[in-house]
XYZ file of C-alpha atoms in Angstrom:
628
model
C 8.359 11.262 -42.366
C 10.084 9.170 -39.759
C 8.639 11.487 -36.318
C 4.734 10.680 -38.190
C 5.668 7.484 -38.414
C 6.884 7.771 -34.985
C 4.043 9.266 -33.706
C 2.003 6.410 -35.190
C 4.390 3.929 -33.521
C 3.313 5.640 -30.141
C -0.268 5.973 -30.359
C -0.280 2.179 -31.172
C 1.650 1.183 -28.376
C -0.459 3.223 -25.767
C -3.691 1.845 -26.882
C -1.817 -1.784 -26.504
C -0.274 -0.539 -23.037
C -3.862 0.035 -22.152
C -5.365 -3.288 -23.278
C -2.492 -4.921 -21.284
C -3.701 -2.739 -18.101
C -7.150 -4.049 -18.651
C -6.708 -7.200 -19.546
C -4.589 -7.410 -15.746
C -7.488 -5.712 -13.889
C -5.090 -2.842 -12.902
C -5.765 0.502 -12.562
C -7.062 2.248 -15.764
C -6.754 5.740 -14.056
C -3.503 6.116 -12.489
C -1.961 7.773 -15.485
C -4.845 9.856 -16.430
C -4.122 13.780 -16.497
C -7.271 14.479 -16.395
C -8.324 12.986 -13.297
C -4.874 13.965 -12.095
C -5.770 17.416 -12.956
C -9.075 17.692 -11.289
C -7.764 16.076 -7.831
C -4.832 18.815 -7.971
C -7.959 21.308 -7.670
C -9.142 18.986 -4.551
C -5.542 19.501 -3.201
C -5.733 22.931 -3.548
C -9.187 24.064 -2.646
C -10.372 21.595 0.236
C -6.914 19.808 0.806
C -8.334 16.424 0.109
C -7.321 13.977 -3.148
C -10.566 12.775 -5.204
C -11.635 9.235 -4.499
C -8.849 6.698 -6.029
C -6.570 9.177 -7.461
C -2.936 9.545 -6.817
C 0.313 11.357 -6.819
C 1.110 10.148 -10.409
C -2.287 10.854 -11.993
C -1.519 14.622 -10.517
C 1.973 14.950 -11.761
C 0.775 13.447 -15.268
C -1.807 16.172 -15.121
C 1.392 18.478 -14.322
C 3.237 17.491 -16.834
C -0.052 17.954 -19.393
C 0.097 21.251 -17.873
C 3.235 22.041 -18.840
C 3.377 20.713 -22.287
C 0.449 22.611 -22.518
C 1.724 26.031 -21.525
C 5.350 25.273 -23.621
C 4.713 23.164 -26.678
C 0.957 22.750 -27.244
C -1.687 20.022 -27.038
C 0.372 17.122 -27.055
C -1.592 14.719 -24.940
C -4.396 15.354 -27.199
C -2.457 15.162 -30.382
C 0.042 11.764 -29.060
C -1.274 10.285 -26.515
C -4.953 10.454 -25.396
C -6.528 6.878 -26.638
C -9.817 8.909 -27.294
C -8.128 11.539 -29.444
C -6.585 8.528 -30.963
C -9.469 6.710 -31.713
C -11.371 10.181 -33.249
C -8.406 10.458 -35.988
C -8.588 7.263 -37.140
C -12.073 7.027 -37.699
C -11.688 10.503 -39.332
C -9.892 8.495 -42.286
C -12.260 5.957 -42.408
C -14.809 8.873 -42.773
C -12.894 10.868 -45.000
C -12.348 8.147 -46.999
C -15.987 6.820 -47.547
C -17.261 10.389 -47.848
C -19.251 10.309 -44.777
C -17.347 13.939 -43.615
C -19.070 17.304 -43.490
C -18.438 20.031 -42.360
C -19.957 22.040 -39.704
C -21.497 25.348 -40.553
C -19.324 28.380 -38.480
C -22.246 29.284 -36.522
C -23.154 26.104 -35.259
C -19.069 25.352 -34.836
C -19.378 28.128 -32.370
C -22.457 27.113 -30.438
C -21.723 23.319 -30.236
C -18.164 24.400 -28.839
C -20.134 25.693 -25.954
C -20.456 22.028 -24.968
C -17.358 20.933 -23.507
C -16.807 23.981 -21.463
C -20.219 23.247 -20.038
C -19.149 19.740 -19.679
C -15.828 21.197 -17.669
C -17.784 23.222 -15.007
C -20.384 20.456 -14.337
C -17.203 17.772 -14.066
C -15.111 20.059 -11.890
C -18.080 21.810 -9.646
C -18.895 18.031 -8.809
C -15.387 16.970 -8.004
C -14.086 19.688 -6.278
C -17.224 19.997 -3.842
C -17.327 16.482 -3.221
C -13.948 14.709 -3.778
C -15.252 12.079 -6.498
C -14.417 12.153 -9.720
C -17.691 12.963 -11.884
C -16.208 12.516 -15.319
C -16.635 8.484 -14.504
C -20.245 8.517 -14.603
C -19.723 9.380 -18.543
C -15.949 9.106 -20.017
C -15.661 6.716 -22.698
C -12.576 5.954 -21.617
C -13.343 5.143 -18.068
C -16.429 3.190 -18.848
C -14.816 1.252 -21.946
C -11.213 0.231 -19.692
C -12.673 -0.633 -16.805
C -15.820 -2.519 -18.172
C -18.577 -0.072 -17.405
C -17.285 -0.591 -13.771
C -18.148 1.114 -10.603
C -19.604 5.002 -10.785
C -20.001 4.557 -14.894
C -23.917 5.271 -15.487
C -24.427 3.300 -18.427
C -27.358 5.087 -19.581
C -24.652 8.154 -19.254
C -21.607 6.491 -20.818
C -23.485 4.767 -23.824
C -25.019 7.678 -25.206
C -21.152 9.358 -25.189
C -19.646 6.166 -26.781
C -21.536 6.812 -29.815
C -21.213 10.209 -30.130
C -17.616 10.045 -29.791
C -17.772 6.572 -32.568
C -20.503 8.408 -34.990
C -19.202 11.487 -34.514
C -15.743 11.276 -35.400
C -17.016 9.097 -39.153
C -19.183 12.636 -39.820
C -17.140 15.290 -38.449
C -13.223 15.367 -37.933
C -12.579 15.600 -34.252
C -16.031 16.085 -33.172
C -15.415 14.733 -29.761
C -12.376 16.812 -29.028
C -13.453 19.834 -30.940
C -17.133 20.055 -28.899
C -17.239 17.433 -26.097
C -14.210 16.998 -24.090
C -13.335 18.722 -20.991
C -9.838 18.303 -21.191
C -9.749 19.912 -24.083
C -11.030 22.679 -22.501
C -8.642 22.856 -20.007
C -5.724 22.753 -22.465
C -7.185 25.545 -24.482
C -7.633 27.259 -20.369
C -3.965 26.738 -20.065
C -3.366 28.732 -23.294
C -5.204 32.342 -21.543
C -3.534 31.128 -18.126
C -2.635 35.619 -17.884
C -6.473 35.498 -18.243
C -7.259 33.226 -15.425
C -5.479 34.904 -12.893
C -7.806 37.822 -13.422
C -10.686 35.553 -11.501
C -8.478 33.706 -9.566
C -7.506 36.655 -7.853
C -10.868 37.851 -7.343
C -12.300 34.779 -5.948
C -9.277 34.512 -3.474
C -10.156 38.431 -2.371
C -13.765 37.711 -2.036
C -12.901 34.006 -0.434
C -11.239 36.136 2.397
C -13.980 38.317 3.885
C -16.704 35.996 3.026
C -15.900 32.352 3.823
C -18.977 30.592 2.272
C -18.406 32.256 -1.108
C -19.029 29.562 -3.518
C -16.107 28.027 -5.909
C -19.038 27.901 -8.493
C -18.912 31.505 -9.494
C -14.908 31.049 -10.514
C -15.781 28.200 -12.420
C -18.311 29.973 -14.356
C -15.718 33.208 -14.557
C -12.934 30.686 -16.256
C -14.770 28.660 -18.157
C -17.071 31.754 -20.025
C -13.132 32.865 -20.909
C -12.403 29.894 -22.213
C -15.165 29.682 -24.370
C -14.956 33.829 -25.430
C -11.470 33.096 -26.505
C -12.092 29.574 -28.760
C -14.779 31.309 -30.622
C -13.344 34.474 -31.650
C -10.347 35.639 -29.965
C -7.525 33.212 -30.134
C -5.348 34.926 -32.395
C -4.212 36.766 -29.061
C -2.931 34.307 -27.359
C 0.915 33.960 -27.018
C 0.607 30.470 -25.919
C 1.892 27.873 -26.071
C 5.182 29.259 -27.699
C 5.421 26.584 -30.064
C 3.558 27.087 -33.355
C 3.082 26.041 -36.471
C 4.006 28.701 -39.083
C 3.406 28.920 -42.823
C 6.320 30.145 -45.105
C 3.867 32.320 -48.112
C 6.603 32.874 -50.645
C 6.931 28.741 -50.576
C 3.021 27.885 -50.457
C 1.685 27.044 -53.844
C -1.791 26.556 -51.817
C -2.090 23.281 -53.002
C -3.410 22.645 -49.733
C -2.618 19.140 -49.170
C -2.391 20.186 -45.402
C -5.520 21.488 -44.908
C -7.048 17.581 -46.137
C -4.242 16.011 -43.815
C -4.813 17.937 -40.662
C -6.901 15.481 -38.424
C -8.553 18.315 -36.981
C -9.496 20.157 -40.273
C -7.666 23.352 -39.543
C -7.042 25.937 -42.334
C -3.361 25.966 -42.556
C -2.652 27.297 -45.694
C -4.510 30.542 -44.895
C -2.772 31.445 -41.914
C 1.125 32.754 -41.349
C 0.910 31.055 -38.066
C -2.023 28.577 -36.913
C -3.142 29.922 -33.330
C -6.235 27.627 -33.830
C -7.133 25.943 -30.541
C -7.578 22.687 -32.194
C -4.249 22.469 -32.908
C -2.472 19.620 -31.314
C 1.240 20.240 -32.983
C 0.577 16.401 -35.149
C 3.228 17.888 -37.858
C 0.780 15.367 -40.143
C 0.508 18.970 -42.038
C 4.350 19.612 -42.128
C 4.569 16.016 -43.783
C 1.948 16.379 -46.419
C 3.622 19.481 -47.607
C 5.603 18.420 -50.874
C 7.151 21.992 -50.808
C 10.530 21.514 -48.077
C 10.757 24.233 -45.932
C 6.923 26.053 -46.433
C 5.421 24.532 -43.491
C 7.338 24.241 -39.936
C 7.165 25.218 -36.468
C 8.166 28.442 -35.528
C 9.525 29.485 -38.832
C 12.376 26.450 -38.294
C 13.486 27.673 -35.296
C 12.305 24.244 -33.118
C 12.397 20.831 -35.254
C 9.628 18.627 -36.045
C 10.897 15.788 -33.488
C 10.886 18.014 -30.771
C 6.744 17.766 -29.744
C 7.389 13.672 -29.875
C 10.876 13.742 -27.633
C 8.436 16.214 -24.867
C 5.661 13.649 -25.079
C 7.464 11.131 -24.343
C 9.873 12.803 -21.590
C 7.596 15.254 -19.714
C 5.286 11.900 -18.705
C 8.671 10.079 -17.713
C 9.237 13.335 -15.588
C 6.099 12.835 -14.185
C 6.128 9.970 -12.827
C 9.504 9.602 -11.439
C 8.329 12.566 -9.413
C 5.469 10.307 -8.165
C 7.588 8.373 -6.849
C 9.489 10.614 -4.377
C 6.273 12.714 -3.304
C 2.871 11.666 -1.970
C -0.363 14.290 -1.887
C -2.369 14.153 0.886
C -5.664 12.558 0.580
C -6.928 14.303 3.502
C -5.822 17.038 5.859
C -7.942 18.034 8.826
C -6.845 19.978 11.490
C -9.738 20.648 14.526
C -9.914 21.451 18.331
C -6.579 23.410 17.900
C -6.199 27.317 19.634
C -3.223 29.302 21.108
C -3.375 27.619 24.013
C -2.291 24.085 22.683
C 1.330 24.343 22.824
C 2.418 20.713 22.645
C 1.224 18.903 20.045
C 2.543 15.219 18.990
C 2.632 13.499 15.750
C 1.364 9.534 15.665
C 2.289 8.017 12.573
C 1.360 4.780 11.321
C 1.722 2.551 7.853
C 0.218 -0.546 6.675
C -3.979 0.753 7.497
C -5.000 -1.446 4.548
C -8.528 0.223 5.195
C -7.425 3.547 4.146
C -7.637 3.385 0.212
C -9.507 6.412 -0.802
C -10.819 9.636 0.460
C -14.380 7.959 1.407
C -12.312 5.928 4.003
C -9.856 8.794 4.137
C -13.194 11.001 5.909
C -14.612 7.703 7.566
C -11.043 7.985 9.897
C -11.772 11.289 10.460
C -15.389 10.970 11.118
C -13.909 8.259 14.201
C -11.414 10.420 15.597
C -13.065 13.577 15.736
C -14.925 12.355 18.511
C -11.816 11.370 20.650
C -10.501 13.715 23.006
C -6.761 14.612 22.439
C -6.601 13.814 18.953
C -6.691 17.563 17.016
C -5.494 16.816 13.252
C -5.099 13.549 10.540
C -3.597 13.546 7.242
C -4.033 10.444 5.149
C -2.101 9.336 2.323
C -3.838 6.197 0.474
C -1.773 5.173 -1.861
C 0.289 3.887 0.516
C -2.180 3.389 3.325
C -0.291 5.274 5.652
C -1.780 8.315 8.458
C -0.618 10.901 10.295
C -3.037 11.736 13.325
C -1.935 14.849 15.464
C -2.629 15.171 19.292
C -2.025 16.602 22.360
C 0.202 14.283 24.772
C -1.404 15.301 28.051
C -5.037 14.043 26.854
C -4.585 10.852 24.818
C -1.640 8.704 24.735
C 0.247 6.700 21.324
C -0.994 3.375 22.862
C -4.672 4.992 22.939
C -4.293 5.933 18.970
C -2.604 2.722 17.820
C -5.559 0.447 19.873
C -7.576 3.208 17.833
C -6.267 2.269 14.339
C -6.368 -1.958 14.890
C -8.860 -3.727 13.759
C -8.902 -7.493 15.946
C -9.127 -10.173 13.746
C -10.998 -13.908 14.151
C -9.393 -16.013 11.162
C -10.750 -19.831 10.682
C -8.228 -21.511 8.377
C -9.586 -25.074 8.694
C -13.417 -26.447 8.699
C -14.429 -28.579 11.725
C -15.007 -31.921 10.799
C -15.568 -35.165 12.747
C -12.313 -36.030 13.711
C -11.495 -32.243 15.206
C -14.372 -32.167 17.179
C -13.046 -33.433 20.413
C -9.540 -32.063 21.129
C -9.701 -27.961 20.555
C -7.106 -26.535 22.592
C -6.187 -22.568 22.694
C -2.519 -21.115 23.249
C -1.888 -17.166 23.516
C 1.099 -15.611 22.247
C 2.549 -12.284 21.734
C 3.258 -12.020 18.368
C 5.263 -9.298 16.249
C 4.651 -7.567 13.868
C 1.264 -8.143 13.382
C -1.156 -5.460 13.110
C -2.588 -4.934 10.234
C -5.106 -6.644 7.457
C -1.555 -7.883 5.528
C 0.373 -8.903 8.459
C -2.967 -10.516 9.429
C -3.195 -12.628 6.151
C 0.456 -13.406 6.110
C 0.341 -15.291 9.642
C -2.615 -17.216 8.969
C -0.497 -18.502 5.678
C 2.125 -19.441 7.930
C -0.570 -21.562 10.502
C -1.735 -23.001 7.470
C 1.604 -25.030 6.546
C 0.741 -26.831 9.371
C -2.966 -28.742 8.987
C -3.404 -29.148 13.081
C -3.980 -25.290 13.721
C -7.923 -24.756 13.285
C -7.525 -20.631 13.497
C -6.220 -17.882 15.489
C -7.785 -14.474 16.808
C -5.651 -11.285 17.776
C -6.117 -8.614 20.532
C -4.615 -5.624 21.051
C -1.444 -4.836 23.170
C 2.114 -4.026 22.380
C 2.850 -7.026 21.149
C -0.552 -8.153 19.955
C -1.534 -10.999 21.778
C -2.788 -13.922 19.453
C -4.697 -16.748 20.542
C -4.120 -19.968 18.366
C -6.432 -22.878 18.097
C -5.516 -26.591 17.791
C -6.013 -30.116 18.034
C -3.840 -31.049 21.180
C -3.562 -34.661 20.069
C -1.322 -33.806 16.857
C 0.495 -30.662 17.782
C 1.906 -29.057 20.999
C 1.865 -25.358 21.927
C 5.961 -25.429 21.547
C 5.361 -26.970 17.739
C 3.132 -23.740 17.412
C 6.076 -21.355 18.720
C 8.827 -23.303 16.913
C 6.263 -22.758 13.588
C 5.971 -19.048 14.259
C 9.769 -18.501 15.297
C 11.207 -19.949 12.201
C 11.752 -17.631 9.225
C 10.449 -19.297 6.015
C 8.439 -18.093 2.867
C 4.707 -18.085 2.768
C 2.459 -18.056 -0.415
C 0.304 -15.110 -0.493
C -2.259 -15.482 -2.968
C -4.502 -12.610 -4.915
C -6.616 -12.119 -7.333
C -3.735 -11.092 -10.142
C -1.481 -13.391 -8.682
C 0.215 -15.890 -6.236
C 3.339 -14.212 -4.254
C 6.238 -15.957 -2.437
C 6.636 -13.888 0.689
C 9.405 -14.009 2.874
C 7.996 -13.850 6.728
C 9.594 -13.239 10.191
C 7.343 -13.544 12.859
C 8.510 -13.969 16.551
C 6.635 -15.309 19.561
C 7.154 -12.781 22.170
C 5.933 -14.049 26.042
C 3.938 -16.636 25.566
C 1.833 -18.415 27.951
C 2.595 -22.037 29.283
C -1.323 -23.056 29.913
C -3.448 -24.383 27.214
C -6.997 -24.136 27.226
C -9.423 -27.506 26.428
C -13.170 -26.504 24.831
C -15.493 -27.643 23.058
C -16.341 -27.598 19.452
C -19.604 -25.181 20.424
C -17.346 -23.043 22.787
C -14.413 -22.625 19.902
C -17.455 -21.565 17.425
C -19.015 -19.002 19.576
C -15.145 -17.824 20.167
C -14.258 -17.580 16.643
C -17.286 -15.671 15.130
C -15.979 -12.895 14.617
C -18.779 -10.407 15.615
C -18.554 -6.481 14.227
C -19.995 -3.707 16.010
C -19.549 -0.442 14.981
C -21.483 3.198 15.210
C -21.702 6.017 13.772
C -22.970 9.634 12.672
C -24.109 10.023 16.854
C -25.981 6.762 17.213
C -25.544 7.526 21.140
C -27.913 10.272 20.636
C -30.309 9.053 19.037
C -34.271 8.884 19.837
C -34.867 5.097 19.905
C -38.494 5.796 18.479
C -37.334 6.424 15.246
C -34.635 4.014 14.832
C -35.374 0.707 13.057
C -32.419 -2.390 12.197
C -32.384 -4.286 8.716
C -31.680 -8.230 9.192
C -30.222 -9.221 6.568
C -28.604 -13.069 6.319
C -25.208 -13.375 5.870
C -23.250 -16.695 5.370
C -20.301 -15.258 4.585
C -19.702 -13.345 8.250
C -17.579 -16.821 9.263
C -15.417 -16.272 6.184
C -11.288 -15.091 7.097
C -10.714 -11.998 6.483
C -14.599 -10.541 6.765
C -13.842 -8.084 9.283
C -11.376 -5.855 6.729
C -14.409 -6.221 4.573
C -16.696 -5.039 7.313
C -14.988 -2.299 8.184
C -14.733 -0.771 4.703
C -18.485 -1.272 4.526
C -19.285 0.480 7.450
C -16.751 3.442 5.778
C -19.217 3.285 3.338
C -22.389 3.512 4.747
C -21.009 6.228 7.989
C -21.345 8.518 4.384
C -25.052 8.159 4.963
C -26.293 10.478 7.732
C -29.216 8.322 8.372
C -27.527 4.792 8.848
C -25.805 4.901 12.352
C -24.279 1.210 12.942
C -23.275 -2.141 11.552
C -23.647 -4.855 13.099
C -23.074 -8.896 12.877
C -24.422 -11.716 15.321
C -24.893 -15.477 14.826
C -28.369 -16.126 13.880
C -30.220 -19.760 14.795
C -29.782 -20.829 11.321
C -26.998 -18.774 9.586
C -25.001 -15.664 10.620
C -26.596 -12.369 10.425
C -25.979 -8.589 9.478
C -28.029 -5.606 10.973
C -27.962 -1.971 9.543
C -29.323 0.026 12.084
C -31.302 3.727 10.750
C -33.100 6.327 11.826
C -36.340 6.267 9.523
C -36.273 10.066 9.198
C -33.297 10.510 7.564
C -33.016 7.494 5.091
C -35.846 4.549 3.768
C -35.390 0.979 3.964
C -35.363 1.151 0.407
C -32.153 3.191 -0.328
C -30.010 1.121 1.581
C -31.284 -1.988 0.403
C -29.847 -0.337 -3.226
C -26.993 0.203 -1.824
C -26.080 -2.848 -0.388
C -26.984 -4.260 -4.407
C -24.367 -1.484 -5.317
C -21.580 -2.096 -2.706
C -18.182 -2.980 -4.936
C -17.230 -5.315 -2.766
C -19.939 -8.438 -3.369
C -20.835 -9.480 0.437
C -22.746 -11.865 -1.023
C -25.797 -10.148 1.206
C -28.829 -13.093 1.195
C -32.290 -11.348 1.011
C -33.846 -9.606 3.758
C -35.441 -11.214 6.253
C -36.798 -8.602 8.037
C -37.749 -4.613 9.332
C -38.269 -4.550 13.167
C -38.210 -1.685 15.202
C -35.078 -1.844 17.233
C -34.375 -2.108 21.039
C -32.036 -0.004 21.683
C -31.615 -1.344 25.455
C -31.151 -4.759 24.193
C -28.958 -4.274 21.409
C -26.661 -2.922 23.621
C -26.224 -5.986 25.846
């Protein structure tokens, strides 16, 4: 009685764990095993990590895996908020005599579902690196607030079949929808699998282009075989529950208290794959010692101790190992013997495996540079090349993005007495280090802005008014440790900074308010997808108007756009320019590959809010001039 009430205890507190997460606007998917499962196939198959998942989401999908193979469906029986959700409304079904159940031939037809569901989700992800399951999981849509990649006219219609269904049926969603069901009743014919697996590898060998879709099909058709007829030959997991007959009285309290609506009492050992190991039947039984697991040999506390340590496993592993979100390796024979590694940390731009093949898109094109791997979670890269072509400077010049930050509005009384002052400054290179020095200018209400350039150090030139701060009241600022407020959307952090001015110039520069605007816009240009090569005739710009351009901290923004929108073959470069009335921003296209239309939808659909104004207008571009 105490591991159900136990078990209770947990389910409560992950459903409250993940109201906390939402309620913070953190990450509703980092713990997922499913997810974590389905980028592990990425890994494998294409060496790439679906969009936005991690190293912990893949060793909780591990860990599922395991539990799986050794104890049974624990996730789905503990932990799962869905499979949570399904039980109690069960009751509340059970209880108001709302339950049927489900004849055995339709039982075995609507089970057909969620390995359908399985192939569809993991064809999609695995071909493409995004997680499909978003567009529809109730948990996805529900957590994050129907946010990005849900389809609402998708995730709706699953909402109430997992609500309505679990009132009529017991486990409806689990027993015929999900797909990670599926895959833990895959895990239990894993001897099975191989069978395929094998195949597909043999066939994968002579002919490259053989599709990933045909052992998809393979597994999943076993799957589905096996639920509906031949599970009583599986000898996993090796944990079962196991039915003593000479202390039955078939009273058959635990057939009405499995969740799942199993027949226990007719079977010496339950090798149904609905079975998540709950023990809800061992603690109905009044008769001690007629129901257990494994005929007594493995105690009713041990599924809740593995639920609870094989996810701590998990993720302490996460933390001492990273997967790759990309690996690409090009332009490399026999005859490249010397080949360098350039590393680099803090690419704030790198956060998933759309900007993950954005990078790679870039440096493709550069000669030298033969391989990149990518780890996003901790925006760091790896970019391999060969020493006698392309040099470390080259790459790292490569990988900055210059920055134009404005901290202070011109008003009346700046207007007169801009000066400029360039300094080397370290470390400052990327988006962070960026953000952190203009909080440091900031303490100090004199200092209008500051833009960087690349060298090693980066050269930063800082704008002032001359008449109540000197260039050596600027150094003195930037030389003395101190802590900075960095603020974000969850919170305001006290940072501890430690910049240094390294050779600094001793002239200061005198302009004018109209010169130190022109200066500061920070204007992005960037191509793509072989704009060079283009045929002018065909190639048209949207103008759209864009306030915001002059805001600190655009550029990052920028550049993640254009990440975004190098995905579309027929949009080849992003562009901003001050306009006579307001900034502007120009999406240049070649009208045979993509309509005005579609990328006006996706600049409604872009997560990050540019706060686009409407379009102003479609003229066909001159590609001469643009240049200039």
């Amino acid at each position: 009685m105490i591991t159900k009430r136990l078990r209770l205890l947990l389910q409560i507190l992950i459903l409250v764990l993940i109201g906390f997460v939402m309620l913070k606007g953190l990450d509703v998917e980092a713990y997922c095993p499913f997810g974590g499962f389905l980028a592990f196939s990425t890994q494998i198959y294409k060496n790439t990590l679906a969009c936005n998942m991690s190293s912990t989401a893949i060793f909780m999908g591990l860990a599922l895996a395991i539990a799986a193979l050794g104890i049974g469906k624990l996730f789905c029986g503990y932990v799962c908020p869905l499979g949570t959700i399904s039980e109690w409304l069960g009751v509340v079904g059970q209880r108001a005599r709302w339950q049927v159940v489900m004849p055995a031939a339709l039982d075995r037809i609507f089970r057909f579902t969620k390995y359908l569901l399985l192939f569809i989700v993991a064809y999609k992800t695995i071909t493409v690196s995004e997680l499909f399951c978003r567009k529809f999981d109730p948990y996805y849509a529900l957590s994050s607030g129907f946010g990005h990649d849900v389809v609402i006219a998708w995730a709706i219609p699953a909402i109430t079949v997992l609500l309505i269904g679990a009132l009529v049926i017991k486990h409806f969603w689990c027993r015929y929808v999900c797909p990670l069901g599926a895959i833990t009743n895959l895990l239990a014919n894993v001897y099975l699998i191989f069978i395929p697996l094998l195949i597909f590898v043999g066939v994968k060998q002579v002919w490259p282009e053989f599709s990933v879709m045909w052992l998809l099909i393979s597994v999943s058709s076993i799957g589905y075989l096996w639920e509906i007829g031949f599970n009583n030959l599986a000898p996993l997991p090796l944990t079962k529950i196991t039915i003593n007959p000479e202390k039955c009285t078939a009273c058959s309290r635990c057939n009405k208290a499995c969740p799942a609506a199993i027949d226990v009492r007719s079977s010496l050992k339950v090798d149904h794959p609905d079975c998540t190991l709950c023990t809800l039947c061992i603690h109905s039984c009044p008769e001690s010692g007629a129901i257990s697991i494994n005929n007594h040999r493995v105690r009713t506390w041990v599924p809740l101790v593995a639920v609870v340590l094989l996810p701590l496993m998990g993720f302490v592993a996460s933390t001492q190992y990273e997967f790759r979100t990309l690996e690409m390796r090009w332009g490399i024979n026999n005859n490249n013997e010397h080949i360098e590694r350039f590393q680099q940390s803090g690419l704030d731009n790198i956060r998933c495996y759309g900007t993950s093949m954005a990078l790679y898109q870039r440096l493709r094109e550069i000669p030298g540079i033969c391989g990149l791997d990518t780890y996003a979670k901790s925006h760091r890269v790896s970019i391999y090349y060969q020493p006698d072509e392309i040099k470390a400077f080259d790459i790292k010049q490569i990988l900055f993005n210059p920055q134009k930050l404005r901290l202070r509005a011109l008003t009346d009384s700046n207007l007169s007495c801009i000066s400029a002052w360039k300094t080397g400054v370290e470390p400052l290179f990327n988006a962070r280090d960026h953000q952190l020095f203009a909080e440091l200018l900031k303490s100090n209400p004199a200092i209008l802005g500051f833009e960087s350039k690349f060298d090693e150090p980066v050269w930063a030139t800082i704008y002032f008014e001359s008449d109540k701060i000197t260039s050596d009241q600027i150094r003195a600022l930037i030389d003395t440790s101190r802590t900075v407020t960095l603020i974000s959307d969850e919170n305001d952090n006290l940072i501890h900074v430690d910049f240094q001015c390294i050779d600094g110039t001793d002239t200061v520069d005198v302009m004018s308010a109209h010169d130190y605007r022109q200066r500061m816009f920070a204007a992005f240009d960037r191509t793509f997808n072989s704009y060079e090569l283009r045929n002018e005739d065909f190639l048209k710009v949207i103008k759209v108007e864009f306030p915001d351009a002059e805001k600190s901290g655009m550029i990052s923004e920028l550049s993640v756009f254009a990440d975004t929108l190098s995905q579309y073959q027929g949009i080849v470069r992003l562009q901003t320019m001050l306009g006579e009335r307001v900034p502007l921003l120009m999406i240049h296209y070649d009208v045979r590959q993509i309509r005005e239309s579609d990328i006006m939808g996706i600049m409604e659909d872009y997560d990050w809010k540019l706060n686009i104004g409407k379009s102003i207008s479609t003229i066909l571009q001159d590609k001469n001039q643009s240049k200039n």
